[in-house]
Short mmCIF file of C-alpha atoms in Angstrom, two decimals:
data_model
loop_
_atom_site.label_atom_id
_atom_site.label_comp_id
_atom_site.label_asym_id
_atom_site.label_seq_id
_atom_site.Cartn_x
_atom_site.Cartn_y
_atom_site.Cartn_z
CA MET A 123 0.00 0.00 0.00
CA LEU A 124 2.79 2.44 0.93
CA GLY A 125 4.54 1.72 -2.36
CA TYR A 126 1.33 2.40 -4.27
CA ILE A 127 0.85 5.74 -2.47
CA LEU A 128 4.42 6.81 -3.20
CA LYS A 129 4.03 5.84 -6.85
CA ARG A 130 0.84 7.87 -7.15
CA ILE A 131 2.45 10.90 -5.51
CA LEU A 132 5.34 10.69 -7.98
CA LEU A 133 2.87 10.48 -10.87
CA MET A 134 1.18 13.66 -9.63
CA LEU A 135 4.27 15.71 -10.43
CA PRO A 136 4.28 15.25 -14.25
CA THR A 137 0.49 15.70 -14.33
CA LEU A 138 0.70 18.96 -12.41
CA LEU A 139 3.67 20.11 -14.47
CA GLY A 140 1.86 19.30 -17.72
CA ALA A 141 -1.25 21.27 -16.75
CA LEU A 142 0.82 24.30 -15.76
CA THR A 143 3.04 24.12 -18.84
CA ILE A 144 0.14 23.89 -21.29
CA THR A 145 -1.67 26.80 -19.65
CA PHE A 146 1.49 28.91 -19.52
CA VAL A 147 2.18 28.29 -23.21
CA VAL A 148 -1.42 29.07 -24.20
CA VAL A 149 -1.50 32.42 -22.39
CA GLN A 150 1.63 33.50 -24.27
CA PHE A 151 -0.37 33.44 -27.51
CA VAL A 152 -3.53 35.09 -26.20
CA PRO A 153 -3.97 38.62 -27.63
CA GLY A 154 -3.52 41.37 -25.10
CA GLY A 155 -2.15 40.98 -21.61
CA PRO A 156 -2.07 42.49 -18.12
CA ILE A 157 -0.19 45.59 -19.28
CA GLU A 158 -2.73 46.30 -22.03
CA THR A 159 -5.60 45.69 -19.59
CA ILE A 160 -4.11 48.11 -17.05
CA MET A 161 -3.72 50.76 -19.77
CA ALA A 162 -7.24 50.26 -21.08
CA GLU A 163 -8.82 50.43 -17.60
CA ALA A 164 -6.76 53.48 -16.71
CA SER A 165 -7.76 55.13 -19.97
CA ALA A 166 -11.43 54.37 -19.35
CA GLY A 167 -11.14 55.82 -15.87
CA GLY A 168 -9.55 58.99 -17.18
CA GLN A 169 -6.43 58.69 -15.04
CA GLY A 170 -4.23 61.24 -16.78
CA GLU A 171 -3.50 62.26 -20.33
CA ALA A 172 -0.88 59.53 -20.74
CA TYR A 173 -3.56 56.84 -20.52
CA ARG A 174 -6.15 58.23 -22.97
CA ALA A 175 -5.08 55.68 -25.57
CA SER A 176 -2.36 53.08 -25.59
CA ARG A 177 -0.58 54.83 -28.48
CA ASP A 178 -0.25 57.99 -26.39
CA VAL A 179 1.31 56.28 -23.40
CA ASP A 180 4.94 57.10 -22.90
CA GLN A 181 7.11 54.14 -23.84
CA LYS A 182 9.12 54.58 -20.69
CA GLN A 183 6.02 54.03 -18.58
CA ILE A 184 5.25 50.86 -20.51
CA GLU A 185 8.74 49.56 -19.87
CA GLU A 186 8.41 50.38 -16.18
CA LEU A 187 5.16 48.41 -15.98
CA LYS A 188 6.75 45.45 -17.76
CA LYS A 189 9.70 45.54 -15.37
CA LEU A 190 7.38 45.84 -12.37
CA TYR A 191 5.44 42.70 -13.34
CA GLY A 192 8.42 40.78 -14.72
CA PHE A 193 7.39 40.87 -18.40
CA ASP A 194 10.78 42.29 -19.37
CA LYS A 195 12.30 38.84 -18.77
CA PRO A 196 12.46 36.09 -21.43
CA THR A 197 9.56 33.64 -21.50
CA HIS A 198 11.60 30.66 -20.32
CA VAL A 199 12.93 32.64 -17.35
CA ARG A 200 9.41 33.60 -16.26
CA TYR A 201 8.33 29.96 -16.68
CA PHE A 202 11.02 28.56 -14.38
CA GLU A 203 10.49 31.36 -11.87
CA MET A 204 6.81 30.43 -11.78
CA LEU A 205 7.64 26.77 -11.13
CA GLY A 206 10.07 27.74 -8.39
CA ASN A 207 7.48 29.93 -6.68
CA PHE A 208 4.79 27.25 -6.95
CA ALA A 209 7.18 24.68 -5.45
CA ARG A 210 7.29 26.94 -2.38
CA PHE A 211 3.47 27.34 -2.56
CA ASP A 212 3.87 30.99 -3.48
CA LEU A 213 1.03 31.62 -5.94
CA GLY A 214 2.17 35.12 -6.80
CA ARG A 215 0.36 38.44 -6.77
CA SER A 216 -2.56 39.64 -8.85
CA TYR A 217 -1.50 42.18 -11.48
CA LEU A 218 -4.82 44.02 -11.46
CA GLN A 219 -6.05 43.69 -7.86
CA ASN A 220 -2.65 44.11 -6.19
CA LYS A 221 -3.31 41.25 -3.78
CA ASP A 222 -1.70 37.89 -3.19
CA VAL A 223 -3.48 35.10 -5.05
CA TRP A 224 -3.69 33.15 -1.79
CA GLN A 225 -5.50 36.09 -0.21
CA LEU A 226 -7.95 36.32 -3.11
CA ILE A 227 -8.70 32.59 -2.88
CA LYS A 228 -9.28 32.84 0.87
CA GLU A 229 -11.61 35.81 0.37
CA LYS A 230 -13.75 33.88 -2.13
CA LEU A 231 -13.75 30.57 -0.21
CA PRO A 232 -16.69 31.35 2.13
CA VAL A 233 -19.06 31.71 -0.83
CA SER A 234 -17.76 28.58 -2.55
CA ILE A 235 -17.84 26.61 0.71
CA SER A 236 -21.44 27.64 1.32
CA LEU A 237 -22.60 26.69 -2.16
CA GLY A 238 -20.47 23.55 -2.39
CA LEU A 239 -21.16 22.12 1.04
CA TRP A 240 -24.94 22.48 0.87
CA THR A 241 -25.12 21.39 -2.76
CA PHE A 242 -23.20 18.23 -1.86
CA LEU A 243 -25.24 17.44 1.27
CA VAL A 244 -28.66 18.14 -0.19
CA SER A 245 -27.88 16.31 -3.44
CA TYR A 246 -26.77 13.17 -1.63
CA MET A 247 -29.62 13.35 0.88
CA ILE A 248 -32.05 13.32 -2.05
CA SER A 249 -30.18 11.09 -4.48
CA ILE A 250 -29.45 8.03 -2.33
CA PRO A 251 -32.95 7.54 -0.80
CA LEU A 252 -34.59 8.31 -4.15
CA GLY A 253 -32.25 5.93 -6.01
CA ILE A 254 -32.95 3.12 -3.53
CA ALA A 255 -36.71 3.73 -3.78
CA LYS A 256 -36.48 3.61 -7.59
CA ALA A 257 -34.48 0.35 -7.48
CA VAL A 258 -36.99 -1.33 -5.19
CA ARG A 259 -39.86 -0.16 -7.40
CA GLU A 260 -38.12 -0.71 -10.73
CA GLY A 261 -40.55 -0.74 -13.65
CA THR A 262 -43.42 0.81 -11.70
CA ARG A 263 -45.19 4.10 -12.35
CA PHE A 264 -43.20 5.69 -9.51
CA ASP A 265 -39.95 4.72 -11.25
CA ALA A 266 -41.09 6.13 -14.60
CA ILE A 267 -42.40 9.42 -13.19
CA THR A 268 -39.35 10.09 -11.01
CA THR A 269 -37.00 9.23 -13.88
CA MET A 270 -38.77 11.72 -16.09
CA GLY A 271 -38.61 14.36 -13.37
CA VAL A 272 -34.91 13.73 -12.73
CA LEU A 273 -34.03 13.93 -16.43
CA VAL A 274 -36.07 17.09 -16.95
CA GLY A 275 -34.30 18.73 -14.02
CA TYR A 276 -30.94 17.64 -15.41
CA ALA A 277 -31.77 18.96 -18.88
CA ILE A 278 -32.67 22.47 -17.68
CA PRO A 279 -29.51 24.63 -17.62
CA GLY A 280 -28.84 26.07 -14.18
CA PHE A 281 -28.76 29.67 -15.36
CA VAL A 282 -32.12 29.29 -17.15
CA LEU A 283 -33.66 27.94 -13.96
CA GLY A 284 -32.00 30.78 -12.05
CA ILE A 285 -33.57 33.40 -14.30
CA LEU A 286 -36.94 31.69 -13.92
CA LEU A 287 -36.66 31.66 -10.12
CA ILE A 288 -35.64 35.33 -10.08
CA VAL A 289 -38.64 36.26 -12.22
CA LEU A 290 -41.02 34.22 -10.06
CA PHE A 291 -39.70 34.69 -6.53
CA ALA A 292 -37.02 37.42 -6.34
CA GLY A 293 -38.78 40.65 -7.22
CA GLY A 294 -39.26 39.91 -10.89
CA THR A 295 -42.66 39.89 -12.54
CA PHE A 296 -44.44 38.00 -9.77
CA LEU A 297 -43.36 37.56 -6.13
CA ASP A 298 -40.65 39.20 -4.04
CA TRP A 299 -39.94 36.50 -1.46
CA PHE A 300 -36.16 36.04 -1.73
CA PRO A 301 -33.18 38.43 -1.94
CA LEU A 302 -31.14 38.76 -5.10
CA ARG A 303 -27.68 39.64 -3.80
CA GLY A 304 -25.09 38.01 -1.56
CA LEU A 305 -25.35 35.31 1.10
CA THR A 306 -26.30 37.62 3.97
CA SER A 307 -28.14 40.89 4.51
CA ASP A 308 -26.34 44.17 5.11
CA ASN A 309 -27.37 44.17 8.78
CA TRP A 310 -26.40 40.52 9.34
CA SER A 311 -23.88 41.34 12.07
CA GLU A 312 -26.59 43.13 14.06
CA LEU A 313 -28.96 40.14 14.09
CA SER A 314 -29.26 37.47 16.77
CA TRP A 315 -27.80 34.05 15.96
CA PRO A 316 -31.17 32.42 15.12
CA ALA A 317 -31.97 35.37 12.87
CA ARG A 318 -28.52 35.11 11.25
CA ILE A 319 -29.09 31.44 10.42
CA LEU A 320 -32.50 32.15 8.93
CA ASP A 321 -31.11 35.09 6.96
CA TYR A 322 -28.27 32.92 5.60
CA PHE A 323 -30.59 30.17 4.35
CA TRP A 324 -33.03 32.78 3.04
CA HIS A 325 -30.28 34.12 0.75
CA LEU A 326 -29.06 30.61 -0.11
CA THR A 327 -32.41 29.15 -1.18
CA LEU A 328 -32.56 30.18 -4.85
CA PRO A 329 -28.91 29.57 -5.90
CA LEU A 330 -28.86 26.28 -3.99
CA THR A 331 -32.06 25.17 -5.77
CA CYS A 332 -30.45 25.84 -9.15
CA LEU A 333 -27.31 23.87 -8.29
CA VAL A 334 -29.05 20.92 -6.61
CA ILE A 335 -31.66 20.30 -9.29
CA HIS A 336 -28.96 20.11 -11.94
CA SER A 337 -26.51 17.99 -9.92
CA PHE A 338 -28.43 15.17 -8.24
CA ALA A 339 -29.71 13.42 -11.39
CA VAL A 340 -26.53 11.47 -12.13
CA MET A 341 -26.15 10.27 -8.54
CA THR A 342 -29.81 9.23 -8.36
CA LEU A 343 -29.57 7.07 -11.48
CA LEU A 344 -26.18 5.67 -10.40
CA THR A 345 -27.65 4.66 -7.03
CA LYS A 346 -30.63 3.03 -8.69
CA ASN A 347 -28.60 1.09 -11.25
CA THR A 348 -26.08 -0.07 -8.64
CA PHE A 349 -28.80 -1.37 -6.34
CA VAL A 350 -30.65 -3.06 -9.21
CA GLU A 351 -27.45 -4.82 -10.25
CA GLU A 352 -26.79 -6.04 -6.71
CA MET A 353 -30.40 -7.20 -6.25
CA ARG A 354 -30.00 -9.56 -9.20
CA LYS A 355 -26.92 -11.32 -7.82
CA GLN A 356 -26.85 -14.86 -6.47
CA TYR A 357 -26.19 -13.99 -2.82
CA VAL A 358 -29.41 -11.94 -2.72
CA LEU A 359 -31.45 -14.89 -4.03
CA VAL A 360 -29.85 -17.13 -1.40
CA ALA A 361 -30.66 -14.62 1.37
CA ARG A 362 -34.27 -14.40 0.23
CA SER A 363 -34.55 -18.19 0.01
CA LYS A 364 -33.62 -18.34 3.70
CA GLY A 365 -36.75 -16.38 4.48
CA LEU A 366 -35.14 -13.05 5.28
CA SER A 367 -37.41 -10.03 4.98
CA GLN A 368 -37.08 -7.54 2.12
CA GLY A 369 -35.82 -4.84 4.45
CA ARG A 370 -33.18 -7.10 6.05
CA VAL A 371 -31.92 -8.26 2.65
CA LEU A 372 -31.85 -4.71 1.36
CA TYR A 373 -30.10 -2.96 4.23
CA LYS A 374 -27.89 -5.76 5.61
CA HIS A 375 -26.67 -7.39 2.39
CA ILE A 376 -27.35 -5.22 -0.64
CA PHE A 377 -26.77 -1.81 0.93
CA ARG A 378 -23.15 -2.43 1.91
CA ASN A 379 -22.07 -3.68 -1.53
CA ALA A 380 -24.15 -1.24 -3.57
CA LEU A 381 -22.75 1.81 -1.82
CA ILE A 382 -19.11 0.99 -2.67
CA PRO A 383 -18.99 3.02 -5.94
CA ILE A 384 -21.03 5.79 -4.32
CA VAL A 385 -18.95 6.10 -1.14
CA THR A 386 -15.67 6.04 -3.04
CA GLY A 387 -16.95 8.94 -5.13
CA PHE A 388 -17.58 11.09 -2.04
CA PRO A 389 -14.22 12.95 -2.03
CA SER A 390 -14.41 13.88 -5.71
CA ALA A 391 -18.05 14.96 -5.44
CA PHE A 392 -17.36 16.85 -2.22
CA VAL A 393 -14.43 18.86 -3.56
CA GLY A 394 -16.04 19.20 -6.98
CA ALA A 395 -19.05 20.84 -5.39
CA PHE A 396 -16.72 23.46 -3.86
CA PHE A 397 -14.60 24.34 -6.85
CA ALA A 398 -16.80 23.57 -9.86
CA GLY A 399 -19.56 26.00 -9.03
CA SER A 400 -21.39 27.67 -11.86
CA VAL A 401 -20.00 31.06 -12.87
CA LEU A 402 -23.40 32.00 -14.26
CA ILE A 403 -25.16 31.15 -10.99
CA GLU A 404 -22.66 33.25 -9.04
CA THR A 405 -23.18 36.10 -11.50
CA LEU A 406 -26.98 35.86 -11.48
CA PHE A 407 -27.19 36.01 -7.70
CA SER A 408 -24.21 38.35 -7.17
CA LEU A 409 -22.16 35.75 -5.30
CA ASP A 410 -18.45 36.55 -5.33
CA GLY A 411 -16.98 33.03 -5.30
CA LEU A 412 -14.05 31.16 -6.82
CA GLY A 413 -15.84 30.54 -10.12
CA LEU A 414 -16.34 34.25 -10.69
CA LEU A 415 -12.74 34.92 -9.63
CA GLY A 416 -11.39 32.55 -12.29
CA TYR A 417 -13.68 33.91 -15.00
CA GLU A 418 -12.75 37.53 -14.33
CA ALA A 419 -9.05 36.62 -14.22
CA VAL A 420 -9.28 35.09 -17.71
CA VAL A 421 -11.27 37.99 -19.14
CA ARG A 422 -8.97 40.64 -17.65
CA ARG A 423 -5.79 38.69 -18.51
CA ASP A 424 -4.72 38.46 -14.87
CA TYR A 425 -2.34 35.58 -15.55
CA ALA A 426 -1.04 35.38 -11.97
CA VAL A 427 -4.56 34.54 -10.74
CA VAL A 428 -5.20 32.17 -13.67
CA LEU A 429 -2.03 30.14 -13.12
CA GLY A 430 -2.11 30.32 -9.33
CA SER A 431 -5.71 29.14 -9.05
CA LEU A 432 -5.06 26.43 -11.66
CA TYR A 433 -2.14 25.13 -9.59
CA PHE A 434 -4.25 25.16 -6.43
CA PHE A 435 -7.25 23.39 -7.98
CA THR A 436 -5.17 20.83 -9.88
CA LEU A 437 -3.21 19.90 -6.77
CA ILE A 438 -6.41 19.43 -4.78
CA ALA A 439 -7.96 17.36 -7.58
CA LEU A 440 -4.96 15.01 -7.70
CA VAL A 441 -4.93 14.52 -3.93
CA VAL A 442 -8.68 13.89 -3.89
CA LYS A 443 -8.33 11.31 -6.67
CA LEU A 444 -5.75 9.46 -4.58
CA VAL A 445 -8.04 9.55 -1.53
CA SER A 446 -10.92 8.21 -3.65
CA ASP A 447 -8.81 5.26 -4.79
CA LEU A 448 -7.68 4.50 -1.24
CA LEU A 449 -11.29 4.49 -0.08
CA TYR A 450 -11.83 1.36 -2.18
CA VAL A 451 -9.57 -0.49 0.26
CA VAL A 452 -11.40 0.95 3.27
CA VAL A 453 -14.85 0.09 1.91
CA ASP A 454 -13.89 -3.21 0.28
CA PRO A 455 -10.85 -4.93 1.89
CA ARG A 456 -10.72 -7.37 -1.02
CA VAL A 457 -9.15 -4.64 -3.14
CA GLN A 458 -5.35 -4.73 -2.88
CA PHE A 459 -3.37 -2.13 -4.81
CA GLY A 460 -0.04 -3.25 -6.10
CA SER A 461 -0.62 -6.92 -5.34
CA VAL A 462 0.47 -9.47 -7.91
CA ALA A 463 -1.80 -12.36 -8.72
CA LYS A 464 -0.13 -15.76 -8.34
#
């Protein structure tokens, strides 16, 4: 087992290096850059005659900006400096926001944690019981109706559902029941703790609905299909022939084996819910999370944020994948990594 873990850790390095290298090379060919973005934003803000148009900016000032942000160095030098900084877990500093990338990520984490944690919990709390109920009632009207409902929910894009919910319930054409901005009210700090909790979930209701409806379909059908497959195996027929009740067979024998692929997918689903949030949902409901941070960094050519957040997310994804594989051994001791069949 230890040898397998070490081998996987060593394999993470070329994967991480490949992702960073490809992204670094791509951004070198993208038109524009941080310097051009700074000039354009300064020009739009009217900050001095020198910034009214890029052609009017003094060349000396351009060179000073390039030197300040390290763009006066050759490409290969900047590449190896980036790798050296990342090896020390220094993600660099945002060109446009003048903050450390680590600080920006920490500032956006509360929103992403809120959306990700509740999306994960609610999705699994719905998916697993519903999938089991569908497996037990396979082929019935309940199975057909719930399958249709699950697939319809999956087919509706999250941002379309978000717009619909805003129109219906957030001060659009019809009702004004839910707020449209942020995760808390402006006077949240002045409220009592019970009122704070209610206010938090009041703001969370609409964006969470959009994310959950679109995310639980796959897990529901996976749960159903896994349970159906287990129910058709020989050991289930033997257990039933011994006179065991349906509930005892289901929860003592089938449940443990059927949940193996679901439980081992927990880490990936858990972290994915945090860092794969919808940019459009965050934009619709004015939620300043990690998804919006990455999108704005790409649009504004803030390469330090793009590469730093990519390094952070890729590293987490690789570690979570390793944890998911190791969970197979915890859930099913018959699995032995690195063993050689004799």
